[in-house]
mmCIF file of C-alpha atoms and ligand atoms in Angstrom:
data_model
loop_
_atom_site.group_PDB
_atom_site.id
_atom_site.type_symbol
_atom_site.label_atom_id
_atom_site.label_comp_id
_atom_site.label_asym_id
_atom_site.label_seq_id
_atom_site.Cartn_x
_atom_site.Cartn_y
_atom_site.Cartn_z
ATOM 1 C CA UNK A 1 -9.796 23.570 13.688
ATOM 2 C CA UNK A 2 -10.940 21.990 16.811
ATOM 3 C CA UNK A 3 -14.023 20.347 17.050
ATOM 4 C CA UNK A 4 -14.255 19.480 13.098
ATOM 5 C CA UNK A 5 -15.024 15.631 12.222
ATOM 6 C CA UNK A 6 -13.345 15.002 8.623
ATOM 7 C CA UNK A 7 -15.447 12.704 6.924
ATOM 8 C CA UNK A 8 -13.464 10.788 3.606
ATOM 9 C CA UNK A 9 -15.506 8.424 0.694
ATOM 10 C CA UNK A 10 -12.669 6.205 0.373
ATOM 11 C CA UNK A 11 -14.184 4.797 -3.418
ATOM 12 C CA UNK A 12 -15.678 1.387 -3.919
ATOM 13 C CA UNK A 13 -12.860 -0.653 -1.924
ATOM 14 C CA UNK A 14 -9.657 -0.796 -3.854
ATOM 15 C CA UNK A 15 -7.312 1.488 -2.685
ATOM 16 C CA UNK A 16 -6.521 2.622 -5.894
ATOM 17 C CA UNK A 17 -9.540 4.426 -6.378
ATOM 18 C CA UNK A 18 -9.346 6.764 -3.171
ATOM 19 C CA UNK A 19 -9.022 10.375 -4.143
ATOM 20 C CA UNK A 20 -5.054 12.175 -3.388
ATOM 21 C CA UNK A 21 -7.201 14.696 -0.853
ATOM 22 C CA UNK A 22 -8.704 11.562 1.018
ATOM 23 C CA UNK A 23 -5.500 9.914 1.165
ATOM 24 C CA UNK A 24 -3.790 12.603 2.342
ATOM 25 C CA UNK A 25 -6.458 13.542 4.646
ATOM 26 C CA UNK A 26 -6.124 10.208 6.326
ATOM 27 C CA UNK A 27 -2.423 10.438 6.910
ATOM 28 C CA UNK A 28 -3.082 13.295 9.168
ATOM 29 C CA UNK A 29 -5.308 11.837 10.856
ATOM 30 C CA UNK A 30 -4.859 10.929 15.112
ATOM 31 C CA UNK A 31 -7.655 8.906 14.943
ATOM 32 C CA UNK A 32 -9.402 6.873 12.366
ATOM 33 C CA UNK A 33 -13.431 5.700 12.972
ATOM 34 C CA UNK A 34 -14.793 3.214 10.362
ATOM 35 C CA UNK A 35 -15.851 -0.241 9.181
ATOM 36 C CA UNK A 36 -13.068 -2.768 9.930
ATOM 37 C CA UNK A 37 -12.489 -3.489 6.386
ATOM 38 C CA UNK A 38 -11.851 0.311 5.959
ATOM 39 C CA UNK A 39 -9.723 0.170 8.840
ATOM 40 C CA UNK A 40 -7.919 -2.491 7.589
ATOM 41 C CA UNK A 41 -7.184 -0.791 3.991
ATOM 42 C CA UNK A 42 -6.242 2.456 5.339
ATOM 43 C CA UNK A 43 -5.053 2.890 9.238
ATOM 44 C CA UNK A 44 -1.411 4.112 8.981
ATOM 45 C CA UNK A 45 0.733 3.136 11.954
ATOM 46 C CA UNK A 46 0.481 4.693 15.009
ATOM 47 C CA UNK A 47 -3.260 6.031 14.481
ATOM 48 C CA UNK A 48 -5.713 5.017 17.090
ATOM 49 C CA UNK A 49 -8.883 3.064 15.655
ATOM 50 C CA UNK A 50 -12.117 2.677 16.765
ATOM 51 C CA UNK A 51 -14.465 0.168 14.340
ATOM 52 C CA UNK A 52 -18.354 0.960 13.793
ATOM 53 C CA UNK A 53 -20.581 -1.742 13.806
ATOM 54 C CA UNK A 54 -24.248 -1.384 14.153
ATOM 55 C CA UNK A 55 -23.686 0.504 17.635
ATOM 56 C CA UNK A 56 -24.053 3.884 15.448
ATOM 57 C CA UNK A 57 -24.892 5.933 19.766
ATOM 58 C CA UNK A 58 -21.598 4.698 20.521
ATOM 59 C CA UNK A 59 -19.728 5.710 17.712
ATOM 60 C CA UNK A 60 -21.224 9.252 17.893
ATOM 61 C CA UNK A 61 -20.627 9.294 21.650
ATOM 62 C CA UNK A 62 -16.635 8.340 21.055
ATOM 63 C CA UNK A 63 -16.557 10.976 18.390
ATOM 64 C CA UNK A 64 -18.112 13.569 20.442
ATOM 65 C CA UNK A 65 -15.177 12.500 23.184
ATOM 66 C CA UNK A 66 -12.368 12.861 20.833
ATOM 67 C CA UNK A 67 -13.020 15.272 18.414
ATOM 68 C CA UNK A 68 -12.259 18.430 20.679
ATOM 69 C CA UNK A 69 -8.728 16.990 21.220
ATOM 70 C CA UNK A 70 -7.493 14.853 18.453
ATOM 71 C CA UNK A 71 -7.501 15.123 14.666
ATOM 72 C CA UNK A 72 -10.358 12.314 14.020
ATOM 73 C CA UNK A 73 -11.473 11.121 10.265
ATOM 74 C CA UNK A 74 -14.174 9.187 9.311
ATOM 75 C CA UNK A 75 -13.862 7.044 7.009
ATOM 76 C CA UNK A 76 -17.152 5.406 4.596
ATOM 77 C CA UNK A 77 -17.316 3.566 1.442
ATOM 78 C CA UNK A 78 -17.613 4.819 -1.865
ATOM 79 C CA UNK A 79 -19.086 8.426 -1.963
ATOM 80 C CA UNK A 80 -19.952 10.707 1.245
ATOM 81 C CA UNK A 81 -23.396 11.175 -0.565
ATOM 82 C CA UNK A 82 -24.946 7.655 -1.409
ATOM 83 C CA UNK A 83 -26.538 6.075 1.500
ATOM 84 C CA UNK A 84 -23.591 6.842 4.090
ATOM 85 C CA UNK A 85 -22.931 6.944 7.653
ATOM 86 C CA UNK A 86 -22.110 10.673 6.863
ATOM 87 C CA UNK A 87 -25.707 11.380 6.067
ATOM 88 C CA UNK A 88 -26.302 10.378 9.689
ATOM 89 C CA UNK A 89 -23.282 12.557 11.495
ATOM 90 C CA UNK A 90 -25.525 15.541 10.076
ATOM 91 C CA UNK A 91 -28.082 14.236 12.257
ATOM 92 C CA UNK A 92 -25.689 14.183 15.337
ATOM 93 C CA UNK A 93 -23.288 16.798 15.230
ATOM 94 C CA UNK A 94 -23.416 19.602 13.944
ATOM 95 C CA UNK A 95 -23.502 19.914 9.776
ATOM 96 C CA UNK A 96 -21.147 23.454 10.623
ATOM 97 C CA UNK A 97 -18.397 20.644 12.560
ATOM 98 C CA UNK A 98 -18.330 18.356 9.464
ATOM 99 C CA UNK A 99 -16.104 18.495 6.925
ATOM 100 C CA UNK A 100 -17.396 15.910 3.830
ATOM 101 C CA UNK A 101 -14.373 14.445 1.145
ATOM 102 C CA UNK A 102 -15.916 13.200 -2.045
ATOM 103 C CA UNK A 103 -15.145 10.080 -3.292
ATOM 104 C CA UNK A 104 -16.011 7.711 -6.272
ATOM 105 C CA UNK A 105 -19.199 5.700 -5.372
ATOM 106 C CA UNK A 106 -20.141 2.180 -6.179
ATOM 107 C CA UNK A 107 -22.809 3.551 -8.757
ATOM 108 C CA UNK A 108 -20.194 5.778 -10.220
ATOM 109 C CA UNK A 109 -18.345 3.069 -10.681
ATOM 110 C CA UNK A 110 -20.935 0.518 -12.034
ATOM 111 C CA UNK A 111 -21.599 3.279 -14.842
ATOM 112 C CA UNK A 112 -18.596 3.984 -15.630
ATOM 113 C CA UNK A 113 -18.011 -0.316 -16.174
ATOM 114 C CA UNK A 114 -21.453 -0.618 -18.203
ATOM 115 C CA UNK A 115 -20.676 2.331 -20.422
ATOM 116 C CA UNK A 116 -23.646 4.439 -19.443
ATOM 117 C CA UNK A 117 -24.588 7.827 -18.288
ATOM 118 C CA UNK A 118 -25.471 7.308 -14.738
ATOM 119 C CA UNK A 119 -27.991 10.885 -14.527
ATOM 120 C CA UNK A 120 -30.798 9.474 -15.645
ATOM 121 C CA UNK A 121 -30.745 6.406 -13.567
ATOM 122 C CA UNK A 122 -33.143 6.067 -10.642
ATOM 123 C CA UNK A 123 -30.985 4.875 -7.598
ATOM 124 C CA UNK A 124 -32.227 2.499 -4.846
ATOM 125 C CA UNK A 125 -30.808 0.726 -1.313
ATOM 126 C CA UNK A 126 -32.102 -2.143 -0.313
ATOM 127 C CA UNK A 127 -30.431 -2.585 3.089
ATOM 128 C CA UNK A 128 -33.020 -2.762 5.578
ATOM 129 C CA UNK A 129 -35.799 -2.083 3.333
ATOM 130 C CA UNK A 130 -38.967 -3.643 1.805
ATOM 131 C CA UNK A 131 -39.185 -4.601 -2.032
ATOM 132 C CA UNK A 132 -42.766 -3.340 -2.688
ATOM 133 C CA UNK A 133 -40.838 0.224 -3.394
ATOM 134 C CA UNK A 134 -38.794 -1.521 -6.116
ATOM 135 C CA UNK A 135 -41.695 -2.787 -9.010
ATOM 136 C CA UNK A 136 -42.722 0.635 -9.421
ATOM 137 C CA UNK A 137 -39.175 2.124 -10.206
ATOM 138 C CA UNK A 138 -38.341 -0.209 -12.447
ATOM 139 C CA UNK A 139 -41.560 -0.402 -14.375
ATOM 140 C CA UNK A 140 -41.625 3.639 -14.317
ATOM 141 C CA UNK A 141 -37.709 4.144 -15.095
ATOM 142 C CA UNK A 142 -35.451 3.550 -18.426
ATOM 143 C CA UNK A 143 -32.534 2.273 -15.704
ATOM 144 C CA UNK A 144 -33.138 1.381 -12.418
ATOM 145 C CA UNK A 145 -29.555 0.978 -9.854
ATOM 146 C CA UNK A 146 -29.762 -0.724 -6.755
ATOM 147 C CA UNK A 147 -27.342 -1.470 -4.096
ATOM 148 C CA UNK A 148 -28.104 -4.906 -2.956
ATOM 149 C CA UNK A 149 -28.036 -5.606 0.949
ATOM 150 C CA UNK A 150 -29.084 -8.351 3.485
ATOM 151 C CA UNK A 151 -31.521 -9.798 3.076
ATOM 152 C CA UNK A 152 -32.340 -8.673 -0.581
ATOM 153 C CA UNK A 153 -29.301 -10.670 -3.050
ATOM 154 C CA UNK A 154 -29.737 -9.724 -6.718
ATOM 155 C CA UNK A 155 -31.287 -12.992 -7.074
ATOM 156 C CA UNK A 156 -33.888 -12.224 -4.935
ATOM 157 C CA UNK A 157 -34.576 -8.723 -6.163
ATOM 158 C CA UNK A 158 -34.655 -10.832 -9.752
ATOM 159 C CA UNK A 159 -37.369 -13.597 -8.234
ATOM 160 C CA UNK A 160 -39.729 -10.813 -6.573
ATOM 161 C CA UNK A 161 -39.767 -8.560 -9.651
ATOM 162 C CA UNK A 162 -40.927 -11.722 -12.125
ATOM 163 C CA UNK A 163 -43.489 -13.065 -9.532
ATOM 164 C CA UNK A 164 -44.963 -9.622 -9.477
ATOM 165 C CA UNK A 165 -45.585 -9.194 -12.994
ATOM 166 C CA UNK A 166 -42.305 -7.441 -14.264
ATOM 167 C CA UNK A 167 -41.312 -8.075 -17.600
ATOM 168 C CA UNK A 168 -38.236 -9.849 -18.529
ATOM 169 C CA UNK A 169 -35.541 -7.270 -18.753
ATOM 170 C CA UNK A 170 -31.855 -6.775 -18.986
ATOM 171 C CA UNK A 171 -30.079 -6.619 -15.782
ATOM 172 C CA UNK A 172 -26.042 -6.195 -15.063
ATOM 173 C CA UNK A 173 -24.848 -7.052 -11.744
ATOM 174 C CA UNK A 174 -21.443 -5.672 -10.591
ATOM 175 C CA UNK A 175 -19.652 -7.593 -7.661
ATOM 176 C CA UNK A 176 -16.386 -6.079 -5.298
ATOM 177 C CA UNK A 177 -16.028 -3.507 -7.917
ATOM 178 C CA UNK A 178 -12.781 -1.973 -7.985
ATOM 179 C CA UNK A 179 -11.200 -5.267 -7.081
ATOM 180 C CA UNK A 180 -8.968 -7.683 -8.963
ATOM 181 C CA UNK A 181 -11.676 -10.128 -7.977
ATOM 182 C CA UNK A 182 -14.303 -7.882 -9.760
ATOM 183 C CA UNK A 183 -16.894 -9.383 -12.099
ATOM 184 C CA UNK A 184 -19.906 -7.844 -14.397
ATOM 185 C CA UNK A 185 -22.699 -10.852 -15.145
ATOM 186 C CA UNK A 186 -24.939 -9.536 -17.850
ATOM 187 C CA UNK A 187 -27.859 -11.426 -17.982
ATOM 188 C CA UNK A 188 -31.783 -11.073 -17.597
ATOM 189 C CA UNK A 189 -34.275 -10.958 -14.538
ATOM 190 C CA UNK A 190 -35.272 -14.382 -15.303
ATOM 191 C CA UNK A 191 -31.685 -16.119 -15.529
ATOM 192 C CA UNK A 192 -30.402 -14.310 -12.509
ATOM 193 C CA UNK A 193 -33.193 -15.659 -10.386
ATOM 194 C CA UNK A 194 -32.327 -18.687 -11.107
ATOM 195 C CA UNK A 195 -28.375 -18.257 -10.410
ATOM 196 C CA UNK A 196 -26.528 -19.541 -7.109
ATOM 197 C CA UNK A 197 -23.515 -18.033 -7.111
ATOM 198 C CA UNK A 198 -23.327 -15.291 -4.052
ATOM 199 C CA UNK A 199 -23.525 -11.706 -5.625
ATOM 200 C CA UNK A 200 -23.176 -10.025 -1.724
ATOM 201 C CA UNK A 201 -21.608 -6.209 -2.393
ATOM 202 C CA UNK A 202 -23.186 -5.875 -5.477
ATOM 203 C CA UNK A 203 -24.769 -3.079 -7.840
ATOM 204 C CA UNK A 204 -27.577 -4.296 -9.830
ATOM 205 C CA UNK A 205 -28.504 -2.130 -12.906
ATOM 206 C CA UNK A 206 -31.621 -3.058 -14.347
ATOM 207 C CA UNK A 207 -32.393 -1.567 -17.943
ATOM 208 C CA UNK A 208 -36.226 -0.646 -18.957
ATOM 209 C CA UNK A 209 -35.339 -0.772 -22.710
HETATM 210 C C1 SAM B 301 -24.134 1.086 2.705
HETATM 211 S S1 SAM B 301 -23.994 1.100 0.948
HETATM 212 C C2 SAM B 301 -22.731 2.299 0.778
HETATM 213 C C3 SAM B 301 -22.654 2.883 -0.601
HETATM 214 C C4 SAM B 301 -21.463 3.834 -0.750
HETATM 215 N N1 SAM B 301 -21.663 5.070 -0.018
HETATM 216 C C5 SAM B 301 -21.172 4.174 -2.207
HETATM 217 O O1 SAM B 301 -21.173 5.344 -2.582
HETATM 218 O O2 SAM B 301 -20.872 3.217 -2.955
HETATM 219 C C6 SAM B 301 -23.187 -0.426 0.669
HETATM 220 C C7 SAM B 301 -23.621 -1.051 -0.663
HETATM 221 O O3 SAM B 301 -22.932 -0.421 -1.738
HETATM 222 C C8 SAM B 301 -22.644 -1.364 -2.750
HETATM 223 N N2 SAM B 301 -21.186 -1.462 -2.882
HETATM 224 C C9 SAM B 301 -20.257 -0.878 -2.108
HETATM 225 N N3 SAM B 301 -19.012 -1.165 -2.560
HETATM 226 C C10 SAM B 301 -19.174 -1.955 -3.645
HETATM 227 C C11 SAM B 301 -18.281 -2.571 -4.569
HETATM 228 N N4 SAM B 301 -16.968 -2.446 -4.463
HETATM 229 N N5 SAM B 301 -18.815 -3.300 -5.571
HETATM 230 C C12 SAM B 301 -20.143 -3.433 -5.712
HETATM 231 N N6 SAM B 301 -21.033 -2.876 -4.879
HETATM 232 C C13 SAM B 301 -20.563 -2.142 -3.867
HETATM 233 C C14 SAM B 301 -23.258 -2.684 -2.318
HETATM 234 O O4 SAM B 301 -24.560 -2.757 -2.844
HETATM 235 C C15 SAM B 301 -23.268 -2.521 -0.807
HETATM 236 O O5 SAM B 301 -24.234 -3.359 -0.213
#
């Protein structure tokens, strides 16, 4: 239908864990909008590409452009639902124009790795945020899941909660889940402050036992 912005969760990074429909919804596709490393993973020859960066106006504006003539898919990380670009389309274009594909979230993942029921978890970003938020969740929660971001690592997260009076407490840390490359580090707050190692695209799970 003309006008209609597809929008596919890809998974957590490995192509493997893409859903059939969002595959298949990509190969369609005329045009593919997305982070480069998306891009990268899933253009098909022959499909035009246009990468977001942080110029979210000018992706919106080049969607607007296209969308009336050309079959154009947008393309996120891990689930449409979890703190996604999709959540701001709704904002820009009309929620009746957008067509969401599920797909298997970071968190959902992390879970699923760790062995535990993920629905009574309190879940957290910490792009572009402030940590003050944080203590009280995880002092008031049984599991606490936080996507790490710039400039919060899981070290630092670890650090902040200790120096403001959080107990020590178990904490798993799940880095480029999905990958070969992937690795769980089960440790505590306290060790994983003191760790170097760089944990960037990581889910922290911390557990209020
Ligand atoms: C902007 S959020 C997008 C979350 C995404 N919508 C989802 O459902 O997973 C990006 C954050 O998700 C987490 N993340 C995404 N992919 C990951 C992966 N493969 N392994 C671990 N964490 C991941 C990291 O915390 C990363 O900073």
């Amino acid at each position: 239908m003309a006008g209609i912005v597809k929008v596919v969760g890809t998974g957590p990074g490995d192509e493997n864990y893409i859903t059939p429909i969002g595959l298949e919804t990509i190969k369609l596709a005329e045009i593919l909008v997305g982070g480069q490393r998306l891009l990268d993973t899933f253009a098909n020859d022959g499909q035009e590409q246009f990468p977001v960066d942080k110029d979210l106006k000018k992706a919106i504006e080049y969607i607007n452009e296209k969308r009336y003539s050309k079959n154009i898919v947008v393309l996120v990380s891990g689930d449409t639902g979890i703190y996604s670009l999709a959540n701001y389309l709704t904002k820009h274009i009309d929620p009746d124009d957008l067509e969401f594909i599920p797909g298997i979230s970071s968190i959902q993942l992390m879970f699923a790795r760790i062995k535990k029921p993920w629905n009574e978890a309190q879940i957290l970003s910490m792009h572009g945020r402030t940590l003050d938020i944080v203590v009280e969740v995880v002092k008031q929660s049984k599991m606490t899941a936080l996507l790490t971001g710039s400039p919060w690592t899981p070290q630092k997260i670890a650090d902040y909660l200790i120096s403001e009076g959080v107990l020590d407490m178990k904490v798993i840390v799940g880095k480029d889940l999905s990958y070969p490359w992937e690795i769980l580090i089960d440790t505590t707050l306290q060790e994983l402050a003191k760790v170097e190692e760089d944990y960037s695209n990581s889910v922290m799970v911390i557990l209020n036992e």
